[in-house]
Short mmCIF file of C-alpha atoms in Angstrom, two decimals:
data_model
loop_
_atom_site.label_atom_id
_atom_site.label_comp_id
_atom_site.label_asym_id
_atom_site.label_seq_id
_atom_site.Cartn_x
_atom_site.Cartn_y
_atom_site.Cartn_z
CA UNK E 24 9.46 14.50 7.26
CA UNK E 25 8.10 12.91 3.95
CA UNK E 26 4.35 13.82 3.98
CA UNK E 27 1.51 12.94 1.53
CA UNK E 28 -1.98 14.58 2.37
CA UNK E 29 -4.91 13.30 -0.19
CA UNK E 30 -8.29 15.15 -0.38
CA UNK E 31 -11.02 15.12 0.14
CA UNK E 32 -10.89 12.08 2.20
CA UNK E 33 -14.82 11.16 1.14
CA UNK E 34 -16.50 11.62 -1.87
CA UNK E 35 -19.81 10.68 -3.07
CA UNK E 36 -20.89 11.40 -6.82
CA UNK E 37 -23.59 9.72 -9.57
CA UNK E 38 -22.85 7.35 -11.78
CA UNK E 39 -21.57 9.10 -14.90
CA UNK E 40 -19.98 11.85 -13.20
CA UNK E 41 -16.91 13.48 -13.17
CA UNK E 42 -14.81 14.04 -10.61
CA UNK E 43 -11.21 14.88 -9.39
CA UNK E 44 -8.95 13.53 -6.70
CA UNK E 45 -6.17 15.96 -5.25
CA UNK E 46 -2.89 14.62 -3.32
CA UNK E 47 -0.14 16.99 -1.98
CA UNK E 48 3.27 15.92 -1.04
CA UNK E 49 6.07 16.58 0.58
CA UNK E 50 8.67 13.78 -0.36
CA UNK E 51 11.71 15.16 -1.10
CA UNK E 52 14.13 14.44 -2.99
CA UNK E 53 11.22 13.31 -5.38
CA UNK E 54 11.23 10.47 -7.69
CA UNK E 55 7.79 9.26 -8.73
CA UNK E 56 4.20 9.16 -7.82
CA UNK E 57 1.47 6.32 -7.85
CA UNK E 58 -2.38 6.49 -8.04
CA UNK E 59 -3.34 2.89 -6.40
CA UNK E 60 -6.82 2.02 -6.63
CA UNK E 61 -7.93 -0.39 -3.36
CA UNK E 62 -11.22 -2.29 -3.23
CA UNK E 63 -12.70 -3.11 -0.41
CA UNK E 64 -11.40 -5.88 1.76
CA UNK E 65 -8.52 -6.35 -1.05
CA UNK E 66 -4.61 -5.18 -1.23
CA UNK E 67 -3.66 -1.92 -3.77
CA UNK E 68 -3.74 -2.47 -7.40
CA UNK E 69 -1.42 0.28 -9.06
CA UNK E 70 -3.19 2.64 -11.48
CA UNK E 71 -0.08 5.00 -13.15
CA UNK E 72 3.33 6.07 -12.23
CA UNK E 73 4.61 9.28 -12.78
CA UNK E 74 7.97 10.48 -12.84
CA UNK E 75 9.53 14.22 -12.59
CA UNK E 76 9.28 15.00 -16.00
CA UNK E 77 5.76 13.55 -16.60
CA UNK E 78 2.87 16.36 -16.44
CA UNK E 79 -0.01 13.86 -17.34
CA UNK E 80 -0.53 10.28 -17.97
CA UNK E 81 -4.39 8.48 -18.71
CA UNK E 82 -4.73 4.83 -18.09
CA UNK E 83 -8.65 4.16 -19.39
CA UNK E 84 -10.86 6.48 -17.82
CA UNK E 85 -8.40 7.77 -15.36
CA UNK E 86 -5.97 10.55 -15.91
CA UNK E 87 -3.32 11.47 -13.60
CA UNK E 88 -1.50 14.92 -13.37
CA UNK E 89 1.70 16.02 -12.02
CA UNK E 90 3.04 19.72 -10.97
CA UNK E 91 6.37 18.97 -9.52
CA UNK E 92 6.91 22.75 -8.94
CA UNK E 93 4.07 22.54 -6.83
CA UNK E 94 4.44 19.21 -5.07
CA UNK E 95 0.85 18.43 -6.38
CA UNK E 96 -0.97 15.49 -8.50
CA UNK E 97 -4.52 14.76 -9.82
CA UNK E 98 -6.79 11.89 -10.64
CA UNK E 99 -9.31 12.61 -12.87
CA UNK E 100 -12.05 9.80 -13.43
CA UNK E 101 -14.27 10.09 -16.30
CA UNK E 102 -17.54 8.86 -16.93
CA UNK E 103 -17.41 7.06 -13.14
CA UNK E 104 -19.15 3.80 -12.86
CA UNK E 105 -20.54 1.72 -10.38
CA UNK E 106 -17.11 -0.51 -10.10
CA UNK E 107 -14.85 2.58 -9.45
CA UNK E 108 -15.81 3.27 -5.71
CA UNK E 109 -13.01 2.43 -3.83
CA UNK E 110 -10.31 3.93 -2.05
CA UNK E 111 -8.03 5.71 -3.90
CA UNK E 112 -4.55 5.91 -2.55
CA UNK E 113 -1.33 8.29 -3.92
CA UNK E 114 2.00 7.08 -2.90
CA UNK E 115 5.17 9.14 -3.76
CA UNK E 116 8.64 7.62 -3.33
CA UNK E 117 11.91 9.28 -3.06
CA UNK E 118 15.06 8.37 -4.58
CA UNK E 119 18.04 7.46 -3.36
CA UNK E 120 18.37 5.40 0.04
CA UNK E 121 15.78 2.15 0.53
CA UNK E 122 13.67 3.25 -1.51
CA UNK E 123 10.09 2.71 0.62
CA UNK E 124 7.13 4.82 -0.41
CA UNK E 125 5.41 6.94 1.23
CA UNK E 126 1.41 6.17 1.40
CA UNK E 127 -1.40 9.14 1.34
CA UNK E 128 -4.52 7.80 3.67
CA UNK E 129 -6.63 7.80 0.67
CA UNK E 130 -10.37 9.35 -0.89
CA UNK E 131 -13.28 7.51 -0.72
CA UNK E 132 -14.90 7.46 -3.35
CA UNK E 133 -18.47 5.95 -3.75
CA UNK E 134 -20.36 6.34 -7.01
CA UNK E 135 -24.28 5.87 -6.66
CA UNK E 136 -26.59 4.93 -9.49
CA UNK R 28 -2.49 -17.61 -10.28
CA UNK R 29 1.01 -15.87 -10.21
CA UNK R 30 0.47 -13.27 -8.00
CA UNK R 31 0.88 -12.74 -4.27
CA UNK R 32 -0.53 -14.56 -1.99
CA UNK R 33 -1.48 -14.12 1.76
CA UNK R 34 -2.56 -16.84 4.15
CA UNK R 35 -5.23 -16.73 6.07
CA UNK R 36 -7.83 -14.22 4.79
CA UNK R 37 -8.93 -13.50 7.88
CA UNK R 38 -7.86 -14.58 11.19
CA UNK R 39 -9.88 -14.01 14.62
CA UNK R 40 -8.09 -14.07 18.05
CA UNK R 41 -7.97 -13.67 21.66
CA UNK R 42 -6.10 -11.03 23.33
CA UNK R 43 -2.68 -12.51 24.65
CA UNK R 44 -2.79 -15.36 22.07
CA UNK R 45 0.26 -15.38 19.17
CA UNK R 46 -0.78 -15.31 15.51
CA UNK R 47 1.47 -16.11 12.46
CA UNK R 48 0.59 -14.66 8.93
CA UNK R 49 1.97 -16.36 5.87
CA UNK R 50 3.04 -14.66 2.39
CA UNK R 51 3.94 -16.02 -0.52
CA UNK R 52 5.52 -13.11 -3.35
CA UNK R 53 5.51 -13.39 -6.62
CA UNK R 54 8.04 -16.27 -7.57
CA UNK R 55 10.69 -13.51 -9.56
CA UNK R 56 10.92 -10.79 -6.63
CA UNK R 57 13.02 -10.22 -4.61
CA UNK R 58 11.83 -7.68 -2.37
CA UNK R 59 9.17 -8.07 0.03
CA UNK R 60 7.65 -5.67 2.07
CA UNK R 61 4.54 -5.88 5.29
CA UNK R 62 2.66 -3.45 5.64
CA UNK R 63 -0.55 -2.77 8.47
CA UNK R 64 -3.59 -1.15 7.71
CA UNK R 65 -6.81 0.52 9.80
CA UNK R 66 -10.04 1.54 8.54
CA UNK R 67 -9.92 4.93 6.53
CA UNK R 68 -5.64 4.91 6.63
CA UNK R 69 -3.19 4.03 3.90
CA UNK R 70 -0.90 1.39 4.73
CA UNK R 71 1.95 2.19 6.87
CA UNK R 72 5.00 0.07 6.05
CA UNK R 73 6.20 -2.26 8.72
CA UNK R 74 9.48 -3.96 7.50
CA UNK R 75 11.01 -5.20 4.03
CA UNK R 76 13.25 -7.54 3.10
CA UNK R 77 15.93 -7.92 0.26
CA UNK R 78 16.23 -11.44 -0.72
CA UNK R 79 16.22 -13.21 2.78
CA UNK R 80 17.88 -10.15 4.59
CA UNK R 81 15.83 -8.24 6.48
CA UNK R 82 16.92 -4.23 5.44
CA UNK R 83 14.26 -1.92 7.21
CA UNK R 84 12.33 -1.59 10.04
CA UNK R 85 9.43 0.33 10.78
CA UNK R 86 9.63 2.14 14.99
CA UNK R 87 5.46 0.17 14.20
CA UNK R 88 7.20 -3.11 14.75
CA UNK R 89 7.56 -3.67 18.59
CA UNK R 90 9.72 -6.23 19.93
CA UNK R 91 6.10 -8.51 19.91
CA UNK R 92 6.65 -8.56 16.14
CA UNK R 93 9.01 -10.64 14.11
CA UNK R 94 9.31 -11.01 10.60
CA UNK R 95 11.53 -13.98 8.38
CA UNK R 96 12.04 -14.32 5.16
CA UNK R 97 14.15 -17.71 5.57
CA UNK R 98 14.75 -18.91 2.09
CA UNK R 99 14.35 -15.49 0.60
CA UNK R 100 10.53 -16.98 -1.10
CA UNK R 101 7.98 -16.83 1.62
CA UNK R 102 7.73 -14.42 4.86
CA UNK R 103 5.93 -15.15 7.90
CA UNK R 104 5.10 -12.10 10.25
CA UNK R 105 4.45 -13.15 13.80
CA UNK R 106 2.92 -11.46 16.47
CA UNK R 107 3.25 -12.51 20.28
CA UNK R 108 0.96 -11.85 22.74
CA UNK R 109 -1.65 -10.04 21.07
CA UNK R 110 -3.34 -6.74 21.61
CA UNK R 111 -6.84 -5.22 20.39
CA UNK R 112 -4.72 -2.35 19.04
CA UNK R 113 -3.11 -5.40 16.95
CA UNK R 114 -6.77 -5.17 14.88
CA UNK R 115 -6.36 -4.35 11.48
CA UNK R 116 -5.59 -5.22 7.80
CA UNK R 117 -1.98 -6.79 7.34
CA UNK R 118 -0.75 -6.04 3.73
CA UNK R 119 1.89 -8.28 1.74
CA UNK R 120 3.67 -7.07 -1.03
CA UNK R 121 6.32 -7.71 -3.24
CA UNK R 122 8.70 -6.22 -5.81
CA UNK R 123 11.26 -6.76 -8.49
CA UNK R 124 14.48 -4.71 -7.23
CA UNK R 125 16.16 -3.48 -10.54
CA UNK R 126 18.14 -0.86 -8.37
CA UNK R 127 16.21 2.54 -8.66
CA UNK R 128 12.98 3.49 -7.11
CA UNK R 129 10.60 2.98 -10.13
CA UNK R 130 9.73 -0.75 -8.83
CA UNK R 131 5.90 -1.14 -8.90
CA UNK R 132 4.82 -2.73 -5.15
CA UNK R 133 2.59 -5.91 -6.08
CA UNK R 134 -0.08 -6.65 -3.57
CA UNK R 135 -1.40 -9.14 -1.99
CA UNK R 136 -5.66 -9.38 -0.81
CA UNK R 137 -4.40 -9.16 2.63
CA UNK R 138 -4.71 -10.50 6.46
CA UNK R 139 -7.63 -9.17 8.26
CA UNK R 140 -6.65 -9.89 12.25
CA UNK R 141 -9.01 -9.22 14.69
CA UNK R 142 -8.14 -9.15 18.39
CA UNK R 143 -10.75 -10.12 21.15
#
């Protein structure tokens, strides 16, 4: 069964901060991955897409890293601000067939000032 | 505004009544996909269609659910006889189907349905 498990599923940090979003997958046979970045109350804006033979790819502050060996991805946010707490969802989607992603449950991320 | 649209932003109902959602994709796409959503879940994918076909269906979509696409623009998603369990965020989106799976999902802001 295609799986994709996100962690942690809270996180709390300071403006300014670092920090580092993990999602594991299952999805097989794999054909890309999706950081979506959902505000509250609003639908799933798409951050980055990564394909098989992508390792990293940085849209602004956020970086997002693959290990397809692995079955694992990263976000990285930089420099966090006050507008990035949201939920932060990884979707991976597998090729071949109807082509409907699979959908992580998302981290929670709050930044404080 | 050019991007998808859901109608109404929130909708508030009494158990056993029926409630129709409205969504309107972005005007080139020809996939469009619901989708439901509870607090602290991803979305979990309900049913898509392919023009005005209707291709997939989620084991989530009981027979009180119905979906159309009838002019392969707009989608309504219907549900009869509503339950509290019914409560939660309904998700629209749409895509342009180029034939492999890179297609980036568009969303809408969503229906938020609560059940009384």
């Amino acid at each position: 069964k295609n799986q994709v498990e996100q962690s942690p599923q809270s996180l709390i940090i300071l403006e300014g901060k670092n920090c580092t979003l993990q999602c594991n997958y299952t999805v097989s046979p794999f054909s890309n991955l999706r950081w979506y970045k959902q505000d509250t109350g609003r639908g799933p804006v798409s951050l980055t897409i990564m394909t098989f033979s992508e390792n990293t790819k940085s849209n602004g502050r956020y970086t997002a890293t693959l290990d397809a060996d692995t079955k694992q991805s990263s976000l990285h946010i930089t420099a966090s601000q006050l507008s990035d707490s949201a939920s932060y969802i990884c979707v991976v989607s597998a090729s071949g067939g109807s082509y409907i992603p699979t959908f992580g449950r998302g981290t929670s991320l709050i930044v404080h000032p | 505004d050019t991007g998808v649209s859901q109608d109404p932003r929130h909708k508030i109902t009494k158990r056993g009544q029926n409630v129709t959602f409205r969504c309107d994709p972005i005007s080139e796409h020809n996939r469009l996909y619901w989708y439901r959503q509870t607090l602290g879940q991803g979305p979990e994918f309900l049913t898509y269609f392919q023009n005005e076909a209707q291709l997939e269906k989620s084991r989530l979509l009981s027979d009180r659910f119905s979906a159309e696409r009838p002019k392969g623009s707009f989608s309504t998603l219907e549900i009869q006889r509503t339950e509290q369990g019914d409560s939660a965020m309904y998700l629209c989106a749409s895509s342009l189907d180029r034939g492999t799976p890179y297609n980036e999902q568009f969303f809408g802001p969503g229906t938020r349905l609560t059940v009384l």
